[in-house]
Amino acid sequence: MTALGVVFRPQLPPERLREVVRAAEESNLDELWLWEDCFYQSGIASMSAALAWSSRLRVGVGILPLPLRNVALTAMEATTLVRMFPDRVVLGVGHGAQDWMGQAGVRPESPLTLMREQLTALHALLRGERVTTSGRYVRLEEVALDWPPPSPPKIFVGAEGERSLRLSGELADGTVLHASHGPAAVRRARDHIDEGRAAAGRTDHHELVVYMHTTTGPDAQARLEREKEIWGDEPGPELGAAGDAGAVAEAALRLVDAGADRVILQHAADEPDLEGLVRFTAEQVRELVPPVR
């Protein structure tokens, strides 16, 4: 089934989250996604609150920057959430913006090496294994979770470059693509992911999460073009969605046809009514995007 969601961007004050979660829960939105952008909000703290304020809503974080985190702590936080809120946690990790990592004093010389080491250790810890490793960035000695999850959660990776996409295909269960990916870029990303999967001999389904710039209202198209300009995206009709439910659903289906399993509507910086966008997605767009997967 194709999942539809909305992102709560951390540029909004944390105290706004509760009302957005309430709107998502009441309208039966599939998923609400969060970001851990520096230096706004904690992804795990926000995720914990959103899960506690809801009873059925799936909550994703896409992504947690790996360089900021010791892998043992990430595993501890992930298993805590998975055990308390089974089947409602979607965990995404990634390189993080390198300038921000530099500001925090954790910018790695080799982001790919760090990601490989962290993903390998994180998977093992969440499988309940006892891990000893001495890598370039990850060093653990006899570390095991006392409360491992009953079954290990899927791990999604935020990736963009060809090598990162191949690594995601090799080691992750899914990939998160930012909103600068239109259908053609999604297809190219899927090709690189499949190269990594083939090299690793993986045959399981690799889920693809794609964010999509979305604006509504009478000035939707102008707002969409301003938003794309802010992000440095090329103008054009293939990227993002503006207008009514039909227009948004049509744009989402183009991403689904390109390989997306989950389409997450990304509101503009000037979005005046995020709760309204949440309800619009759940109550109007959802019925126009059939469960093709």
Short mmCIF file of C-alpha atoms in Angstrom, two decimals:
data_model
loop_
_atom_site.label_atom_id
_atom_site.label_comp_id
_atom_site.label_asym_id
_atom_site.label_seq_id
_atom_site.Cartn_x
_atom_site.Cartn_y
_atom_site.Cartn_z
CA MET A 1 0.00 0.00 0.00
CA THR A 2 1.22 3.48 -0.80
CA ALA A 3 1.39 5.47 2.45
CA LEU A 4 0.69 9.20 2.51
CA GLY A 5 2.06 11.45 5.19
CA VAL A 6 2.93 15.00 6.11
CA VAL A 7 6.16 16.34 7.60
CA PHE A 8 6.26 18.62 10.64
CA ARG A 9 9.31 20.73 9.85
CA PRO A 10 11.43 21.55 12.93
CA GLN A 11 11.60 25.21 11.94
CA LEU A 12 8.20 25.38 13.62
CA PRO A 13 8.29 25.80 17.42
CA PRO A 14 8.11 22.48 19.30
CA GLU A 15 4.92 23.49 21.10
CA ARG A 16 3.07 23.45 17.76
CA LEU A 17 3.56 19.70 17.43
CA ARG A 18 0.75 18.59 19.76
CA GLU A 19 -2.04 20.21 17.74
CA VAL A 20 -0.60 18.82 14.49
CA VAL A 21 -0.49 15.33 16.02
CA ARG A 22 -4.09 15.74 17.16
CA ALA A 23 -5.18 16.71 13.64
CA ALA A 24 -3.28 13.73 12.20
CA GLU A 25 -4.81 11.29 14.66
CA GLU A 26 -8.36 12.59 14.28
CA SER A 27 -8.23 12.63 10.48
CA ASN A 28 -6.60 9.16 10.20
CA LEU A 29 -3.47 10.40 8.46
CA ASP A 30 -1.22 7.46 7.59
CA GLU A 31 2.06 8.92 8.84
CA LEU A 32 3.55 12.04 10.39
CA TRP A 33 7.26 12.63 9.79
CA LEU A 34 9.80 14.67 11.75
CA TRP A 35 13.29 15.95 11.03
CA GLU A 36 16.29 16.34 13.33
CA ASP A 37 17.76 19.45 11.71
CA CYS A 38 20.49 21.27 13.62
CA PHE A 39 19.92 23.08 15.84
CA TYR A 40 16.15 23.08 16.12
CA GLN A 41 14.60 20.08 17.85
CA SER A 42 15.50 16.60 19.02
CA GLY A 43 14.07 14.02 16.64
CA ILE A 44 13.74 11.38 19.34
CA ALA A 45 12.15 13.69 21.92
CA SER A 46 9.64 14.98 19.35
CA MET A 47 8.93 11.46 18.15
CA SER A 48 8.32 10.23 21.69
CA ALA A 49 5.83 13.02 22.33
CA ALA A 50 4.01 12.48 19.03
CA LEU A 51 3.67 8.76 19.71
CA ALA A 52 2.45 9.35 23.26
CA TRP A 53 -0.14 11.89 22.09
CA SER A 54 -1.60 9.44 19.57
CA SER A 55 -2.84 5.87 19.57
CA ARG A 56 -2.70 4.70 15.94
CA LEU A 57 -0.55 7.23 14.04
CA ARG A 58 2.73 6.01 12.55
CA VAL A 59 5.54 8.47 13.24
CA GLY A 60 8.72 8.61 11.19
CA VAL A 61 11.94 10.47 11.75
CA GLY A 62 13.86 11.19 8.60
CA ILE A 63 16.56 11.63 9.44
CA LEU A 64 18.68 11.36 12.60
CA PRO A 65 22.24 12.58 11.75
CA LEU A 66 24.56 9.69 12.50
CA PRO A 67 27.70 11.75 13.30
CA LEU A 68 25.87 13.41 16.21
CA ARG A 69 25.07 10.05 17.79
CA ASN A 70 26.82 7.19 19.48
CA VAL A 71 25.36 4.07 17.90
CA ALA A 72 24.69 2.43 21.27
CA LEU A 73 22.52 5.39 22.28
CA THR A 74 20.63 5.31 18.98
CA ALA A 75 19.93 1.61 19.51
CA MET A 76 18.75 2.24 23.09
CA GLU A 77 16.40 5.00 21.99
CA ALA A 78 15.08 3.01 19.04
CA THR A 79 14.32 -0.14 21.01
CA THR A 80 12.62 1.88 23.76
CA LEU A 81 10.25 3.47 21.25
CA VAL A 82 9.64 0.23 19.33
CA ARG A 83 8.76 -1.67 22.50
CA MET A 84 6.48 1.07 23.85
CA PHE A 85 4.79 1.85 20.52
CA PRO A 86 4.92 -1.34 18.43
CA ASP A 87 4.38 -1.03 14.67
CA ARG A 88 4.22 2.77 14.81
CA VAL A 89 7.90 3.77 14.65
CA VAL A 90 9.73 4.47 11.37
CA LEU A 91 13.43 5.04 11.97
CA GLY A 92 15.54 7.00 9.48
CA VAL A 93 19.23 7.89 9.79
CA GLY A 94 21.69 9.65 7.52
CA HIS A 95 24.90 11.59 7.02
CA GLY A 96 23.47 14.88 8.27
CA ALA A 97 24.35 18.21 6.68
CA GLN A 98 28.13 18.35 6.80
CA ASP A 99 28.30 22.06 7.63
CA TRP A 100 26.12 21.43 10.68
CA MET A 101 28.25 18.45 11.64
CA GLY A 102 31.28 20.72 11.45
CA GLN A 103 29.61 23.27 13.73
CA ALA A 104 28.99 20.51 16.28
CA GLY A 105 32.59 19.27 16.02
CA VAL A 106 31.62 15.84 14.67
CA ARG A 107 32.18 16.18 10.90
CA PRO A 108 33.74 12.88 9.75
CA GLU A 109 36.53 12.68 7.20
CA SER A 110 34.66 9.80 5.56
CA PRO A 111 30.86 10.03 5.95
CA LEU A 112 30.41 6.76 4.01
CA THR A 113 32.74 4.86 6.34
CA LEU A 114 30.93 6.24 9.37
CA MET A 115 27.57 5.27 7.89
CA ARG A 116 28.71 1.74 7.06
CA GLU A 117 30.10 1.20 10.55
CA GLN A 118 27.07 2.67 12.30
CA LEU A 119 24.51 0.80 10.18
CA THR A 120 26.32 -2.51 10.67
CA ALA A 121 26.47 -2.07 14.43
CA LEU A 122 22.93 -0.69 14.71
CA HIS A 123 21.42 -3.63 12.84
CA ALA A 124 23.32 -6.08 15.05
CA LEU A 125 22.30 -4.37 18.29
CA LEU A 126 18.64 -4.24 17.26
CA ARG A 127 18.81 -7.96 16.44
CA GLY A 128 19.76 -8.53 20.07
CA GLU A 129 23.38 -9.40 19.36
CA ARG A 130 26.35 -8.66 21.60
CA VAL A 131 28.68 -6.43 19.63
CA THR A 132 32.41 -5.89 19.85
CA THR A 133 33.97 -3.82 17.10
CA SER A 134 36.89 -1.45 16.65
CA GLY A 135 36.40 0.59 13.52
CA ARG A 136 37.44 4.02 12.39
CA TYR A 137 34.39 5.63 14.01
CA VAL A 138 32.50 2.92 15.91
CA ARG A 139 34.15 1.23 18.88
CA LEU A 140 32.08 -1.07 21.06
CA GLU A 141 33.13 -3.69 23.60
CA GLU A 142 30.64 -6.40 24.55
CA VAL A 143 27.64 -4.10 24.05
CA ALA A 144 24.17 -5.66 24.00
CA LEU A 145 20.71 -4.28 24.63
CA ASP A 146 19.05 -5.57 27.78
CA TRP A 147 15.65 -4.88 26.21
CA PRO A 148 16.05 -5.60 22.50
CA PRO A 149 12.93 -5.25 20.36
CA PRO A 150 10.83 -8.40 19.83
CA SER A 151 11.72 -8.09 16.15
CA PRO A 152 14.23 -5.62 14.73
CA PRO A 153 12.68 -2.51 13.18
CA LYS A 154 13.40 -1.48 9.63
CA ILE A 155 16.14 1.10 9.24
CA PHE A 156 15.79 3.75 6.54
CA VAL A 157 18.70 5.81 5.25
CA GLY A 158 18.55 9.36 3.94
CA ALA A 159 20.73 9.30 0.84
CA GLU A 160 21.36 11.41 -2.24
CA GLY A 161 24.72 10.67 -3.90
CA GLU A 162 25.30 7.54 -5.94
CA ARG A 163 27.62 5.91 -3.39
CA SER A 164 25.28 6.67 -0.49
CA LEU A 165 22.33 5.26 -2.43
CA ARG A 166 24.26 2.06 -3.21
CA LEU A 167 25.22 1.74 0.46
CA SER A 168 21.58 2.19 1.45
CA GLY A 169 20.61 -0.58 -0.95
CA GLU A 170 23.30 -2.80 0.51
CA LEU A 171 22.69 -2.26 4.23
CA ALA A 172 19.36 -0.49 4.84
CA ASP A 173 15.74 -1.59 4.60
CA GLY A 174 14.60 1.58 2.89
CA THR A 175 15.75 4.96 1.61
CA VAL A 176 14.49 8.49 2.28
CA LEU A 177 14.72 10.97 -0.62
CA HIS A 178 14.35 14.71 -0.09
CA ALA A 179 11.83 16.84 -1.95
CA SER A 180 14.23 17.86 -4.72
CA HIS A 181 13.61 14.45 -6.31
CA GLY A 182 11.03 14.43 -9.08
CA PRO A 183 9.96 11.22 -10.83
CA ALA A 184 13.05 10.98 -13.05
CA ALA A 185 15.37 11.48 -10.08
CA VAL A 186 13.44 8.87 -8.07
CA ARG A 187 13.96 6.36 -10.87
CA ARG A 188 17.69 7.10 -10.99
CA ALA A 189 17.91 6.74 -7.22
CA ARG A 190 16.10 3.40 -7.36
CA ASP A 191 18.60 2.19 -9.97
CA HIS A 192 21.56 3.02 -7.71
CA ILE A 193 19.84 1.42 -4.72
CA ASP A 194 19.24 -1.74 -6.74
CA GLU A 195 22.93 -1.84 -7.67
CA GLY A 196 23.79 -1.97 -3.98
CA ARG A 197 21.14 -4.59 -3.32
CA ALA A 198 22.39 -6.77 -6.14
CA ALA A 199 25.98 -6.54 -4.91
CA ALA A 200 24.83 -7.64 -1.45
CA GLY A 201 22.60 -10.40 -2.81
CA ARG A 202 19.49 -8.85 -1.26
CA THR A 203 16.08 -9.86 -2.59
CA ASP A 204 13.78 -8.29 0.05
CA HIS A 205 11.67 -5.29 -0.87
CA HIS A 206 13.48 -1.99 -0.30
CA GLU A 207 11.00 0.74 0.65
CA LEU A 208 11.36 4.21 -0.81
CA VAL A 209 10.16 7.29 1.09
CA VAL A 210 9.94 10.47 -0.99
CA TYR A 211 9.18 13.95 0.32
CA MET A 212 7.15 16.21 -1.99
CA HIS A 213 6.90 20.01 -1.91
CA THR A 214 3.18 20.75 -1.48
CA THR A 215 1.16 23.97 -1.42
CA THR A 216 -2.58 24.59 -1.55
CA GLY A 217 -4.89 27.58 -1.81
CA PRO A 218 -5.47 30.28 -4.43
CA ASP A 219 -1.78 31.29 -4.64
CA ALA A 220 -0.47 27.73 -4.43
CA GLN A 221 1.59 27.74 -7.63
CA ALA A 222 3.41 30.96 -6.79
CA ARG A 223 4.15 29.70 -3.27
CA LEU A 224 5.43 26.40 -4.66
CA GLU A 225 7.83 28.17 -7.02
CA ARG A 226 9.10 30.36 -4.16
CA GLU A 227 9.64 27.27 -2.03
CA LYS A 228 11.58 25.50 -4.76
CA GLU A 229 13.72 28.59 -5.21
CA ILE A 230 14.52 28.58 -1.49
CA TRP A 231 15.72 24.97 -1.79
CA GLY A 232 17.68 25.66 -4.98
CA ASP A 233 15.46 23.40 -7.08
CA GLU A 234 14.94 23.84 -10.79
CA PRO A 235 11.54 25.28 -11.76
CA GLY A 236 9.21 23.00 -13.67
CA PRO A 237 5.94 21.07 -13.43
CA GLU A 238 7.48 17.70 -12.54
CA LEU A 239 8.68 18.73 -9.08
CA GLY A 240 6.19 19.27 -6.27
CA ALA A 241 2.44 19.79 -6.16
CA ALA A 242 0.26 22.88 -6.03
CA GLY A 243 -3.51 23.20 -5.91
CA ASP A 244 -6.46 21.05 -4.97
CA ALA A 245 -6.61 17.40 -3.92
CA GLY A 246 -6.66 16.19 -7.50
CA ALA A 247 -3.47 18.06 -8.38
CA VAL A 248 -1.68 16.84 -5.26
CA ALA A 249 -2.79 13.24 -5.82
CA GLU A 250 -1.67 13.38 -9.44
CA ALA A 251 1.80 14.54 -8.40
CA ALA A 252 1.98 11.87 -5.68
CA LEU A 253 1.01 9.16 -8.17
CA ARG A 254 3.82 10.24 -10.48
CA LEU A 255 6.23 9.53 -7.63
CA VAL A 256 4.52 6.21 -6.92
CA ASP A 257 4.87 5.23 -10.57
CA ALA A 258 8.57 6.09 -10.29
CA GLY A 259 8.99 3.72 -7.34
CA ALA A 260 7.92 5.54 -4.17
CA ASP A 261 6.25 3.46 -1.45
CA ARG A 262 5.57 6.41 0.87
CA VAL A 263 4.93 9.98 -0.29
CA ILE A 264 5.35 12.58 2.43
CA LEU A 265 3.93 16.03 1.76
CA GLN A 266 6.44 18.72 2.73
CA HIS A 267 4.79 22.01 3.61
CA ALA A 268 6.24 25.34 2.52
CA ALA A 269 8.03 27.66 4.92
CA ASP A 270 5.05 30.03 4.72
CA GLU A 271 2.37 27.38 5.28
CA PRO A 272 -0.42 29.22 7.16
CA ASP A 273 -2.39 26.16 8.34
CA LEU A 274 -0.41 22.97 8.86
CA GLU A 275 -3.28 21.31 10.73
CA GLY A 276 -5.48 22.06 7.71
CA LEU A 277 -2.89 20.54 5.36
CA VAL A 278 -2.84 17.40 7.51
CA ARG A 279 -6.62 17.04 7.32
CA PHE A 280 -6.62 17.84 3.60
CA THR A 281 -4.10 15.05 2.99
CA ALA A 282 -5.96 12.46 5.06
CA GLU A 283 -9.51 13.35 4.07
CA GLN A 284 -9.20 14.45 0.43
CA VAL A 285 -5.92 13.31 -1.13
CA ARG A 286 -5.87 9.83 0.48
CA GLU A 287 -8.93 8.58 -1.40
CA LEU A 288 -7.40 9.62 -4.73
CA VAL A 289 -4.18 7.64 -4.22
CA PRO A 290 -5.16 3.96 -4.42
CA PRO A 291 -3.25 1.27 -2.53
CA VAL A 292 -1.27 0.07 -5.55
CA ARG A 293 1.52 -1.55 -3.51
#
